[in-house]
Coordinates of C-alpha atoms in Angstrom, one line a residue:
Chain A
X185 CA -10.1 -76.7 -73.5
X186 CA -13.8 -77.0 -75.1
X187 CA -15.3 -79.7 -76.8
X188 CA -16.6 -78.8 -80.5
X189 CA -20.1 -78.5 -79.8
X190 CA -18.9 -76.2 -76.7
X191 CA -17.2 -73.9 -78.6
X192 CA -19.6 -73.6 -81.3
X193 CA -22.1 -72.2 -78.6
X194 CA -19.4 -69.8 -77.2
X195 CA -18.7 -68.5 -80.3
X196 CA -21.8 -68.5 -82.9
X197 CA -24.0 -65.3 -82.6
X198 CA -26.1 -65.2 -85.6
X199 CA -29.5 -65.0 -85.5
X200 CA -31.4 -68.5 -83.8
X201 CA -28.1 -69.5 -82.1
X202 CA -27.9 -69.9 -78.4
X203 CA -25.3 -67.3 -78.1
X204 CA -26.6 -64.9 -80.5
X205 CA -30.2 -64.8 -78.8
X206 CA -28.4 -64.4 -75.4
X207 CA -26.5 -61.3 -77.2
X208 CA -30.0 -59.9 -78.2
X209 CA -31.4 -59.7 -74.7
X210 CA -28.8 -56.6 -74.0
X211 CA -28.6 -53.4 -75.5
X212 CA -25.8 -53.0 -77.8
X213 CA -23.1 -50.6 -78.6
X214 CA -23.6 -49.5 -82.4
X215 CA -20.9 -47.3 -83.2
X216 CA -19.4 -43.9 -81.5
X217 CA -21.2 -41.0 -81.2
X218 CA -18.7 -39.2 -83.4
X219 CA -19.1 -41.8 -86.6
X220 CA -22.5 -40.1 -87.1
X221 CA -22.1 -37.1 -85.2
X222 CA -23.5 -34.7 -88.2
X223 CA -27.2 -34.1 -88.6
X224 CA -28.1 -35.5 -91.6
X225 CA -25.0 -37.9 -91.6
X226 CA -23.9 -40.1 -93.7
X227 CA -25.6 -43.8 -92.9
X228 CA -23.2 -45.6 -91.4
X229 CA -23.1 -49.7 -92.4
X230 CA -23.1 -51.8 -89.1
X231 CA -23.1 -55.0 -88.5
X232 CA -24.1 -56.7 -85.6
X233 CA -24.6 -60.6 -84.5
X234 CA -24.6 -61.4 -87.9
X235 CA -26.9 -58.8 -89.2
X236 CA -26.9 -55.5 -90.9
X237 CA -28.0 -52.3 -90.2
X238 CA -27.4 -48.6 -90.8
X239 CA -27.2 -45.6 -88.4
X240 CA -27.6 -42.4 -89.4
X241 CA -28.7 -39.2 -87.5
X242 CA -31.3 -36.9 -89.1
X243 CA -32.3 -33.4 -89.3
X244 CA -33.5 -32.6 -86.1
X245 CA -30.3 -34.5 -84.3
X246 CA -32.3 -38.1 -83.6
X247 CA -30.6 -41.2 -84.6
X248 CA -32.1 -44.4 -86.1
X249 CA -31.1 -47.6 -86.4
X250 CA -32.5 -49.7 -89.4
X251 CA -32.2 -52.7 -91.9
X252 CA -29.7 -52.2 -94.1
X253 CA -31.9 -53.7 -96.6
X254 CA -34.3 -51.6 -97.7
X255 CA -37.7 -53.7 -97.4
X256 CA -39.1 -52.7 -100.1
X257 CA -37.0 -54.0 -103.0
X258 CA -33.5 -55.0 -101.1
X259 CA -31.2 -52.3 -102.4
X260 CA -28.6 -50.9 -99.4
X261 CA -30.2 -47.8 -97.3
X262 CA -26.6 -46.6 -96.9
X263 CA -26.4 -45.1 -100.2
X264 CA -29.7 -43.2 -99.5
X265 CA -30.1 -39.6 -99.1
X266 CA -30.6 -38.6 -95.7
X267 CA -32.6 -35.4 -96.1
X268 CA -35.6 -33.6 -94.1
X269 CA -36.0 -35.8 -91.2
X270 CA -35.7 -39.4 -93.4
X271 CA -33.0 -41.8 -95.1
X272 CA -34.8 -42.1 -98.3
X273 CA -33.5 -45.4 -100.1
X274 CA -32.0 -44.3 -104.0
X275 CA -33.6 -47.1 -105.9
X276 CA -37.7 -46.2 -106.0
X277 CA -37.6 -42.9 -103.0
X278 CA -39.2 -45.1 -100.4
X279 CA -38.5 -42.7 -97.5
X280 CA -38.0 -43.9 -93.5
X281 CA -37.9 -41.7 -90.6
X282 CA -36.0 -43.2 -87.5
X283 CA -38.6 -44.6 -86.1
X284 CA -39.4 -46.8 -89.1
X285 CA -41.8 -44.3 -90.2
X286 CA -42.8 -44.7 -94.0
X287 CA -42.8 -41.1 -94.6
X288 CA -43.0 -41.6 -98.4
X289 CA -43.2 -44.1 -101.1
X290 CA -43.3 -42.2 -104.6
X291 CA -43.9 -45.4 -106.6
X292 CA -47.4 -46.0 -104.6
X293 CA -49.4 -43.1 -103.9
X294 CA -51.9 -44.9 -102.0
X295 CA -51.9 -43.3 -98.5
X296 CA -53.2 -46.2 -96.7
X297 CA -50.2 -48.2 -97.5
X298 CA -47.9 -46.0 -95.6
X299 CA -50.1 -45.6 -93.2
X300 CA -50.6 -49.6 -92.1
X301 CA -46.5 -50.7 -92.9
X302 CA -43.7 -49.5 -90.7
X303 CA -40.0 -50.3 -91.9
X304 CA -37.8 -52.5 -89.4
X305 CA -36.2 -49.9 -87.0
X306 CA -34.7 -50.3 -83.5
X307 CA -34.8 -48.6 -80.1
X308 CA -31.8 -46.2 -79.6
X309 CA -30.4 -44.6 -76.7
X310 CA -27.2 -42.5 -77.2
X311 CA -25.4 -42.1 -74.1
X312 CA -21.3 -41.8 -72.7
X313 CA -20.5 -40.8 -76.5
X314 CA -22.1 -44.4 -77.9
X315 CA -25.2 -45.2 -79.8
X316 CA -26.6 -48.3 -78.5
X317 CA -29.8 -50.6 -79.7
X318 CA -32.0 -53.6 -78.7
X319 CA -32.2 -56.0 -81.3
X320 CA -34.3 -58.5 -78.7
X321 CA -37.9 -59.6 -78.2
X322 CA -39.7 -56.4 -77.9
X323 CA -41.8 -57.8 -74.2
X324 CA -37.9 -58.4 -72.7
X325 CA -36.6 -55.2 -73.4
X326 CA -34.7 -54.7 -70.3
X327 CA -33.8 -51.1 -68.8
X328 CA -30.7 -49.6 -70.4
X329 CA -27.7 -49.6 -68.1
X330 CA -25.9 -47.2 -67.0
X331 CA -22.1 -47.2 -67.1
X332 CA -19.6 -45.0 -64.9
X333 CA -18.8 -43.5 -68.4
X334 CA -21.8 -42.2 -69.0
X335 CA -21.4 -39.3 -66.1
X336 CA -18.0 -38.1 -67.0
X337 CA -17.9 -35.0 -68.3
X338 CA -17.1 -35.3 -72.5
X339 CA -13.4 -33.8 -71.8
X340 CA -12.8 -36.4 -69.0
X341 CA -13.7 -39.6 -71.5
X342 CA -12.7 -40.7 -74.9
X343 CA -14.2 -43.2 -76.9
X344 CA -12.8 -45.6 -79.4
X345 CA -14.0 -48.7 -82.2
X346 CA -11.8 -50.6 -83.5
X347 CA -12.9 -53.3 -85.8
X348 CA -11.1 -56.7 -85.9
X349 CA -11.1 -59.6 -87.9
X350 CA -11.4 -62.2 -85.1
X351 CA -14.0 -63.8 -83.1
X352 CA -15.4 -61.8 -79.8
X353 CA -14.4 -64.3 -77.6
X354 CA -10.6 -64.1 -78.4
X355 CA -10.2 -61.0 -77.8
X356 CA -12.6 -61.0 -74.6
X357 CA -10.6 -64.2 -73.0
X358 CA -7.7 -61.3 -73.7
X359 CA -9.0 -59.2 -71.4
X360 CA -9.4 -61.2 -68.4
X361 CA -6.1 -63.0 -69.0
X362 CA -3.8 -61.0 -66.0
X363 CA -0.6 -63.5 -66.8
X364 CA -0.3 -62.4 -70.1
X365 CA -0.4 -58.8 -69.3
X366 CA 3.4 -58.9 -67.9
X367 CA 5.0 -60.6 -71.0
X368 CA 3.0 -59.4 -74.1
X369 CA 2.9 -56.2 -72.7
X370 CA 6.3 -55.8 -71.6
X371 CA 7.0 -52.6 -72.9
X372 CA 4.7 -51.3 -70.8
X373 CA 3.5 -53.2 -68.0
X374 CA 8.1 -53.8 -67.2
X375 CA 9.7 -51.4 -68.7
X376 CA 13.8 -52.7 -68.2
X377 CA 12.5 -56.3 -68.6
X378 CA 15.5 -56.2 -71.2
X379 CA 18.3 -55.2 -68.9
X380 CA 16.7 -56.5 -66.0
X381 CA 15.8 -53.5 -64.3
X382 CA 12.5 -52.7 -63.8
X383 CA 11.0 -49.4 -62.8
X384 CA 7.4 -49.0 -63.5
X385 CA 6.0 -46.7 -66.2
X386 CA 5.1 -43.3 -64.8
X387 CA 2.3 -42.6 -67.2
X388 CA -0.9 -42.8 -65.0
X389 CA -3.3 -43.1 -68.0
X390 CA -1.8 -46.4 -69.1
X391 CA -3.5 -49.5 -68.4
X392 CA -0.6 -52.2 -68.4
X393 CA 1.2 -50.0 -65.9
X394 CA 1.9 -52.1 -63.4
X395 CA 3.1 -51.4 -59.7
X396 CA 5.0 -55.6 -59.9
X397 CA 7.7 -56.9 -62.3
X398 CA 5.7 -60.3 -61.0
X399 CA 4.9 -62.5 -64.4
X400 CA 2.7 -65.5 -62.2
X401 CA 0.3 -63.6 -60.7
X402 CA -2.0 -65.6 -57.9
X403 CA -5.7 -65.2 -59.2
X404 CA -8.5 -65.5 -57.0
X405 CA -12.3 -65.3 -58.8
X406 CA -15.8 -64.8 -57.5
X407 CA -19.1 -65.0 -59.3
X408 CA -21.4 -61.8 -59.2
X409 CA -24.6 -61.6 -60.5
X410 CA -23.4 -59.2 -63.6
X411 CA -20.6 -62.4 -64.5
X412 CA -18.0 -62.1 -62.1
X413 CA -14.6 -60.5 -61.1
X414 CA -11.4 -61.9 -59.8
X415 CA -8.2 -60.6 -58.3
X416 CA -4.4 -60.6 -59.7
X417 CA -2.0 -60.7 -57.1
X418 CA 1.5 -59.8 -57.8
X419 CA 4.3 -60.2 -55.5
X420 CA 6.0 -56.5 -54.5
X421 CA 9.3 -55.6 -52.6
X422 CA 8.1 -55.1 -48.8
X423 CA 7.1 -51.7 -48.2
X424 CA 8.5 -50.2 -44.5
X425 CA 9.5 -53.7 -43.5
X426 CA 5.7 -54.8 -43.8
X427 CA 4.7 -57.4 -47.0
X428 CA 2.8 -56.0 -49.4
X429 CA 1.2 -57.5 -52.4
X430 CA -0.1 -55.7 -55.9
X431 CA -4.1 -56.4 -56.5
X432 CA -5.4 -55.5 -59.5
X433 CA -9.8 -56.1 -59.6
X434 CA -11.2 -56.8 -62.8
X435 CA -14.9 -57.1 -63.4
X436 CA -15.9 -59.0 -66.1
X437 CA -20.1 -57.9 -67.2
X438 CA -22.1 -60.1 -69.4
X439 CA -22.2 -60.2 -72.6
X440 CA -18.7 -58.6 -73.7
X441 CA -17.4 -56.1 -71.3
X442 CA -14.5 -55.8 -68.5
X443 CA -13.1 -52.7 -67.1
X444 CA -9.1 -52.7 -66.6
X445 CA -7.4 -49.4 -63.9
X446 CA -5.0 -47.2 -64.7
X447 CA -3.5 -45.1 -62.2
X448 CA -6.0 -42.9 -62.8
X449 CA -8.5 -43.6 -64.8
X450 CA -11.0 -46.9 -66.3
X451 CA -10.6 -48.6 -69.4
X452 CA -14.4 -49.6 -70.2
X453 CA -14.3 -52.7 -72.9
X454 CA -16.5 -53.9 -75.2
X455 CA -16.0 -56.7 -77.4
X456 CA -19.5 -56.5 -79.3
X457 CA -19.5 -59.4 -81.7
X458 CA -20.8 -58.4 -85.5
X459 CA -20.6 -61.9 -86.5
X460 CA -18.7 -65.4 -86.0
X461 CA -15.8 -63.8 -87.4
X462 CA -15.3 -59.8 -86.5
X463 CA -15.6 -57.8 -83.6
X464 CA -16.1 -54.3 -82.6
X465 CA -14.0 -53.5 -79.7
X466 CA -15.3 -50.3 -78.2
X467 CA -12.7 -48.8 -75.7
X468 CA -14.0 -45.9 -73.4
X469 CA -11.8 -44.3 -71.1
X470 CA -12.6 -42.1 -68.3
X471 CA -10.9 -40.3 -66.0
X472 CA -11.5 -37.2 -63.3
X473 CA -9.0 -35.5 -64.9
X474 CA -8.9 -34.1 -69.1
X475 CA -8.1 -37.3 -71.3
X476 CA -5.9 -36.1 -74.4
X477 CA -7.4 -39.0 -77.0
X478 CA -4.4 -38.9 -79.2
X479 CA -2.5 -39.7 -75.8
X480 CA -4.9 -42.8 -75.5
X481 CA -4.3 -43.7 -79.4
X482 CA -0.9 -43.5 -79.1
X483 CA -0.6 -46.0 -75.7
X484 CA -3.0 -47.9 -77.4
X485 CA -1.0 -48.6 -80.9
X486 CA -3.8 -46.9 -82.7
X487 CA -1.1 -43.8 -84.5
X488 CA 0.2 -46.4 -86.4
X489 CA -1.5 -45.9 -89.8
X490 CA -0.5 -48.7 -91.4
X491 CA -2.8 -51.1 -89.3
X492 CA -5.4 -48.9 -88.2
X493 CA -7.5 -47.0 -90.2
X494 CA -9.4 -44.2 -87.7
X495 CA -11.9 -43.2 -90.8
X496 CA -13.1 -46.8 -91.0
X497 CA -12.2 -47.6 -87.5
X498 CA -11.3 -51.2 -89.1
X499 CA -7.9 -53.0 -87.8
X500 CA -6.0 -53.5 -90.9
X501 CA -3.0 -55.6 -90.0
X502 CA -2.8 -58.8 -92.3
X503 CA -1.8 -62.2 -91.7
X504 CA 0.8 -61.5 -95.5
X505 CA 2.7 -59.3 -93.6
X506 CA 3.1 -60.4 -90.5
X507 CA 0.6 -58.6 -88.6
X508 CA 3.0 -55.7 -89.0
X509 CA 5.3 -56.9 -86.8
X510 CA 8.9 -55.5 -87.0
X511 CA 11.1 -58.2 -86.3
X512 CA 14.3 -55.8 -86.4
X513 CA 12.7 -53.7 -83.8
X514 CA 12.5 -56.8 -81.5
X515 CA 15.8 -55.9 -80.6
X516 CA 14.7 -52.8 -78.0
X517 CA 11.4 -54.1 -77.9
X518 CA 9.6 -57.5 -76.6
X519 CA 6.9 -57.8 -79.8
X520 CA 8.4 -55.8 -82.8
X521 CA 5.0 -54.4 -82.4
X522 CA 3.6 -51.1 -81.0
X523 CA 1.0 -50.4 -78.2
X524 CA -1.5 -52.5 -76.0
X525 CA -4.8 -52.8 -78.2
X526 CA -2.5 -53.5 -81.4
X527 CA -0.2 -56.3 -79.3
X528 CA -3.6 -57.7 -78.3
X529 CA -5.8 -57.8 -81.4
X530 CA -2.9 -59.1 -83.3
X531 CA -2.5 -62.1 -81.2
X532 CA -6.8 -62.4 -81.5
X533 CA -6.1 -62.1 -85.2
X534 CA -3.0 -64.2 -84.9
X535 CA -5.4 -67.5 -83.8
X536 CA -7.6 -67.4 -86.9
X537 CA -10.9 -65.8 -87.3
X538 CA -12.6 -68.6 -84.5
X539 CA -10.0 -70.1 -82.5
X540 CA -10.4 -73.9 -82.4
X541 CA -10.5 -74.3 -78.3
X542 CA -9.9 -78.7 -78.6
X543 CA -6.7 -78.1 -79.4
X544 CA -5.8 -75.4 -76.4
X545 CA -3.6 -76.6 -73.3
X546 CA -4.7 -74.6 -70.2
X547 CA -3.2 -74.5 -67.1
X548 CA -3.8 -73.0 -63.5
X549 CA -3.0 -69.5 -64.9
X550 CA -5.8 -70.0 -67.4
X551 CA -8.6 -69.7 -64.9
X552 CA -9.7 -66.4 -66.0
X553 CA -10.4 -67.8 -69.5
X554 CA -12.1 -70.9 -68.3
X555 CA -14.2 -68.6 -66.0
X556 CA -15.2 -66.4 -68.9
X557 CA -16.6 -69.7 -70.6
X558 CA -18.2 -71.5 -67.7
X559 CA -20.4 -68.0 -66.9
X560 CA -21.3 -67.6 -70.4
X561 CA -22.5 -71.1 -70.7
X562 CA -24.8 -70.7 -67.9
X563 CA -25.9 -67.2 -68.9
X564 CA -27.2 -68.8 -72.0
X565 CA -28.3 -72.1 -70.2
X566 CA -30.5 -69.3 -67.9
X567 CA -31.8 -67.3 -70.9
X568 CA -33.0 -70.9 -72.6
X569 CA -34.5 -71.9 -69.4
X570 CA -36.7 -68.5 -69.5
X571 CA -35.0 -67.0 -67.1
X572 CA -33.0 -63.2 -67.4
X573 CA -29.2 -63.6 -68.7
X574 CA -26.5 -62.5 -66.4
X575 CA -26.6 -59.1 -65.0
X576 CA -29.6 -57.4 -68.0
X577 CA -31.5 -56.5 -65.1
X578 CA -29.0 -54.4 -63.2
X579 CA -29.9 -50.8 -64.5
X580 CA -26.6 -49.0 -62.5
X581 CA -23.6 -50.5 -63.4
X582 CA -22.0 -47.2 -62.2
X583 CA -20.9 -48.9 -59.0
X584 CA -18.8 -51.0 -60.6
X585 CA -15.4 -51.1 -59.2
X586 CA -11.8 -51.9 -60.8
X587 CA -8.9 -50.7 -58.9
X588 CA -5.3 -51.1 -58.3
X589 CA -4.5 -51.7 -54.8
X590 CA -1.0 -52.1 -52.7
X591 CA -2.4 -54.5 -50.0
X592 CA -1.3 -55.8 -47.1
X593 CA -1.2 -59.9 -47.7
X594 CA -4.3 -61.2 -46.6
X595 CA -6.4 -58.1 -47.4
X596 CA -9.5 -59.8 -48.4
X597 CA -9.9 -58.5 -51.6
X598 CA -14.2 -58.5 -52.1
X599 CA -13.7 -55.5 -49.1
X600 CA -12.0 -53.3 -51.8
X601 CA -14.9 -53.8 -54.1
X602 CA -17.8 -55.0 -51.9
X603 CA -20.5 -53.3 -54.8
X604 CA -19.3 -55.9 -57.2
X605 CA -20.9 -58.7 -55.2
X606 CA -23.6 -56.5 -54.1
X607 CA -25.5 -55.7 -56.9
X608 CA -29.2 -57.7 -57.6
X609 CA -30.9 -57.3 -60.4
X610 CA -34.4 -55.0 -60.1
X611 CA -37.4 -57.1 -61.0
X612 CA -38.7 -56.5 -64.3
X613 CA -41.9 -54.5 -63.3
X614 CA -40.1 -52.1 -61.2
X615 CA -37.3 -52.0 -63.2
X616 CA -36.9 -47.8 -65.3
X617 CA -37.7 -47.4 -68.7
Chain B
X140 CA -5.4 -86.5 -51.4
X141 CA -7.7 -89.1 -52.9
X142 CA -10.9 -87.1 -51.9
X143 CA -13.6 -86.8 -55.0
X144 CA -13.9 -83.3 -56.6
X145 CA -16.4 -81.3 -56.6
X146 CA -18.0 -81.2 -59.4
X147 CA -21.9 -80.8 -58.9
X148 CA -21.5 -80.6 -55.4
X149 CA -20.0 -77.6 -53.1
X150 CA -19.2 -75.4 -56.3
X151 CA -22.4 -76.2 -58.6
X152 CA -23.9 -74.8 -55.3
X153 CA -21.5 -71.7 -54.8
X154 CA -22.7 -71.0 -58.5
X155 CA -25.1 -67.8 -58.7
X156 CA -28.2 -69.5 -60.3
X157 CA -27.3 -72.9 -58.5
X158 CA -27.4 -75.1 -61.6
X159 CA -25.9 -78.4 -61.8
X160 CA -23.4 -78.2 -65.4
X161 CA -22.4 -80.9 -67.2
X162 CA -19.3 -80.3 -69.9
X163 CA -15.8 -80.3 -70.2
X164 CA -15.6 -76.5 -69.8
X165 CA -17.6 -76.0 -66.7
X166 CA -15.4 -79.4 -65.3
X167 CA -11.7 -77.8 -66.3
X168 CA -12.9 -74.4 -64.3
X169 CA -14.2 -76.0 -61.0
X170 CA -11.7 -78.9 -61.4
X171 CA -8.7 -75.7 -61.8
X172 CA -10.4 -73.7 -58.1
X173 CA -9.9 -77.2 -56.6
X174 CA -5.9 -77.1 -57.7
X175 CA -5.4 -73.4 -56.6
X176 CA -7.0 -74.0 -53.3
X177 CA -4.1 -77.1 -52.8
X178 CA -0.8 -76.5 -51.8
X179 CA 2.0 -77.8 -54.7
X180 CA 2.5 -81.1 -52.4
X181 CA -1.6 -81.5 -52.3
X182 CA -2.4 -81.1 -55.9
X183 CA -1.3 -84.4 -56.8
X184 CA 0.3 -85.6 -60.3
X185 CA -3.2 -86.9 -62.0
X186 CA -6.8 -85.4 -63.0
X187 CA -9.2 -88.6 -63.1
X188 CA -12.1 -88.2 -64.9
X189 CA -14.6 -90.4 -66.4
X190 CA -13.1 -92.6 -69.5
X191 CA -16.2 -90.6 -71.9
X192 CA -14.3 -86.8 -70.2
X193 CA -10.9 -88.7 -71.0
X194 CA -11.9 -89.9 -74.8
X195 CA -13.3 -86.4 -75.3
X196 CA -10.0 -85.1 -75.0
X197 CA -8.3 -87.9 -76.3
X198 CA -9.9 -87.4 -79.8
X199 CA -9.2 -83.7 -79.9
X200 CA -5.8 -84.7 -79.3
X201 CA -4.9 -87.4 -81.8
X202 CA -1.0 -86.9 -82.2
X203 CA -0.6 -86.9 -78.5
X204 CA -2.1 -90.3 -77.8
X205 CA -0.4 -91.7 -81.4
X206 CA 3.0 -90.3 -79.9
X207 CA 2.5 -91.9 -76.8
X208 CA 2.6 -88.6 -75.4
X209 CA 0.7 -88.2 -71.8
X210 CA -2.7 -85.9 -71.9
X211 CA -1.8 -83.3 -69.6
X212 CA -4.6 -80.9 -68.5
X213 CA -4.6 -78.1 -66.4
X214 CA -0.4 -78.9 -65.8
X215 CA -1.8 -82.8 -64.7
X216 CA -1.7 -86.1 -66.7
X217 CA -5.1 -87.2 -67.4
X218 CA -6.7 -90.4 -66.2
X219 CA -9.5 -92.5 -66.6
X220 CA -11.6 -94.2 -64.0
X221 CA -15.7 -95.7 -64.0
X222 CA -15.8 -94.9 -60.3
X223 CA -15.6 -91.1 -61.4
X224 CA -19.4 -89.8 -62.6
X225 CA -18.9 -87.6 -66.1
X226 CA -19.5 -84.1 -63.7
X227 CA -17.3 -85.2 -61.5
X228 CA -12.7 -85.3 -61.2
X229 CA -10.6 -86.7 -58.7
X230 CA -6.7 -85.4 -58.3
X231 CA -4.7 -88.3 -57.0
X232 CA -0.7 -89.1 -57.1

């Protein structure tokens, strides 16, 4: 439980907001390589911490990230044509190269004018099949961070938006949320939960497989100097007489992004927050071995056309209909609906565009959640206080580990992921560009 | 079993930047690592906080109070005491 003025400042990104200028300190996912993979794409509308922008790549292959808005009389760049190495805006020509380049303004053929305005663009980088930005104070730029993603080769990864109608935080306090994993996701996390006999699902790509039909795990959390990680313990048959436990690690990075196991592979997360009331869940998966992405889409929900829309990438269920639930198919299945990410952004959606956290009842369980809230409170206590938020100055996240361990009990878990503790953050000046 | 919490003291230090916190979010998550590190027989069957924590949660939950119904928070019934500084809990029978 929050009070108001708590969850206001977990919750409110827009620009001038405590939140929102922590968000800005971090470069940002955008959209998937692939929304805009054409040269001379169409500009893609994106909205981000309560601002909008377009994407669109040019001629030559380089993308740019702008104000919607054209700035010289307002009307929307993402009806412009993108032609010869520019978006040039509809209304009057006015023509921007990625950079924020005036390349031409037709209506004012004095040079110097060009020559002395630039339009309002943003640093890109376009790595692990993602466009990012940095919408911060240009002097705090930090170095863009690398992700375990980003070195897999493009077969071995798929990437995934999906846009949702609910506050970041919702579906973030999802992801680090271990006791729900066992009953929203029974389907796949206990499969013969209905008759009682549990075998676990033999699909190693899938992230609520799980090795336990134990629905309490024991959680133990650390702070790290990204945000932090904890460990789910769930309770297992003895293995050759000796006791054995299931520990699943889970590290939570500032400012939206966890990383769940599967057998074998990572689900990468990222809840970026467009405004108060949408998100853009990015999911990247990885693997060392070929990832099939309509495999992914179908664990994942995402075939179901009548709640996800893959053009737009936006999550269509609606609160008329239920969500889409199928209450008849509730019979054979625990949620009448189908597939992790939809089970979870429906409940997100399910709790109203910001969820009102003075009226929550948390118990033990809950820790994760409280966690997630306590460490983003301090990040953005830290940024106010001048200092760096959590983790923007750790260039290699690569070392990052989540895993899914059969342990002895009393394996001390921080030894099965002793990077997650171990990374510092570089000091600025010797931090890479 | 009566010993103060620990708010602003062992865990505010355990913190990575070290900062003392003051709010009802930042008290539920220390106060809920206090609960987990007792056994079932330790944990007690009350959370005391400081009567401003208590009215906090009192006015976010008006139908429980009307209702008579006990504020229970983090699987404990609430309590109020002076002796116990706003950053700070106790868990007592």
């Amino acid at each position: 439980m929050l009070s108001r003025e708590e969850n206001d400042l977990v919750t409110q990104v827009g620009p001038g907001t405590p939140l929102g200028e922590m968000m800005r300190r971090y470069w940002i996912p955008v959209c998937t390589s692939k929304q805009i993979a054409e040269k001379d794409s169409v500009p893609l509308r994106v909205r981000l911490l309560g601002e909008d922008f377009i994407a669109f790549r040019d001629t030559s292959g380089k993308v740019g990230v702008l104000d919607e808005l054209c700035m010289h009389r307002g009307a929307s760049l993402a009806l412009g044509r993108v032609e010869e190495c520019g978006i040039r805006c509809l209304y009057h020509g006015w023509k921007f190269a990625v950079d924020g380049t005036i390349m031409d303004t037709p209506n004012h053929t004095d040079p110097r004018f060009k020559a002395r305005l630039k339009a309002p663009a943003y640093p890109v980088r376009e790595e692990g099949g993602i466009v990012w930005t940095y919408l911060g104070p240009k002097e705090k730029e930090p170095p863009f961070q690398r992700h375990r993603f980003m070195d897999a080769a493009p077969e071995n990864r798929c990437v995934l938006r999906i846009n949702v109608q609910a506050n970041y935080l919702q579906l973030w306090e999802g992801g680090c949320d271990s006791s729900h994993v066992g009953i929203l996701h029974s389907d796949v996390a206990r499969p013969g939960w209905l008759d009682k006999t549990f075998k676990p699902t033999s699909d190693p790509l899938n992230p609520g497989s799980f090795a336990s039909d134990d629905n309490a795990p024991r959680l133990d959390i650390e702070d790290t100097e990204f945000g932090w990680h904890y460990a789910a313990f769930r309770k297992m048959p003895p293995k050759d007489g000796a006791a054995v436990e299931n520990c699943r690690i889970v590290p939570l990075i500032m400012p939206w992004t966890r990383i769940i196991p599967s057998p074998n592979s990572y689900y990468t997360v990222f809840e970026v927050a467009a405004d108060d009331y949408s998100t853009s869940t990015f999911i990247v998966v990885d693997s060392s071995q070929t990832v099939n992405e309509q495999h992914i889409i179908k664990i994942l929900g995402l075939d179901d056309t009548r709640l996800y829309d893959p053009e737009t990438c936006e999550f269509t269920a609606l609160r008329a209909k239920r969500w889409g639930q199928n209450r008849q198919a509730m019979k054979q299945g625990w949620t009448g609906l189908r597939g992790i990410e939809t089970e979870d952004a429906v409940m997100s959606l399910s709790m109203g565009p910001i969820m009102n956290r003075t009226k929550e009842h948390l118990v033990t369980a809950d820790q994760g959640v409280m966690r997630l809230r306590r460490r983003i409170l301090q990040s953005i206590k830290r940024t106010q206080e001048g200092g760096e938020p959590f983790g923007v100055m750790i260039p290699d996240l690569t070392k990052i580990i989540a895993g899914d361990f059969n342990v002895s009990i009393g394996t001390r878990w921080q030894d099965l992921a002793p990077a997650n503790a171990a990374l510092q953050p570089t000091p600025r000046e010797k931090a890479p560009a | 079993m009566e010993g103060l919490g620990v708010i602003g003291s062992q865990f505010a230090r355990k913190a990575v930047d070290g900062m003392t916190e003051i709010g009802l979010g930042a008290l539920l998550d220390k106060a809920c690592s206090e609960i987990l590190r007792r056994s079932l027989k330790e944990r007690g069957s009350r959370l005391v906080v400081n009567p401003e924590i208590y009215r906090t949660v009192a006015a976010a939950r008006p139908r429980e109070v009307e209702r008579g119904i006990p504020l229970m928070v983090l699987g404990l019934e609430l309590d109020k005491s002076s002796e116990v500084p706003p950053t700070m809990f106790r868990l007592a029978e």
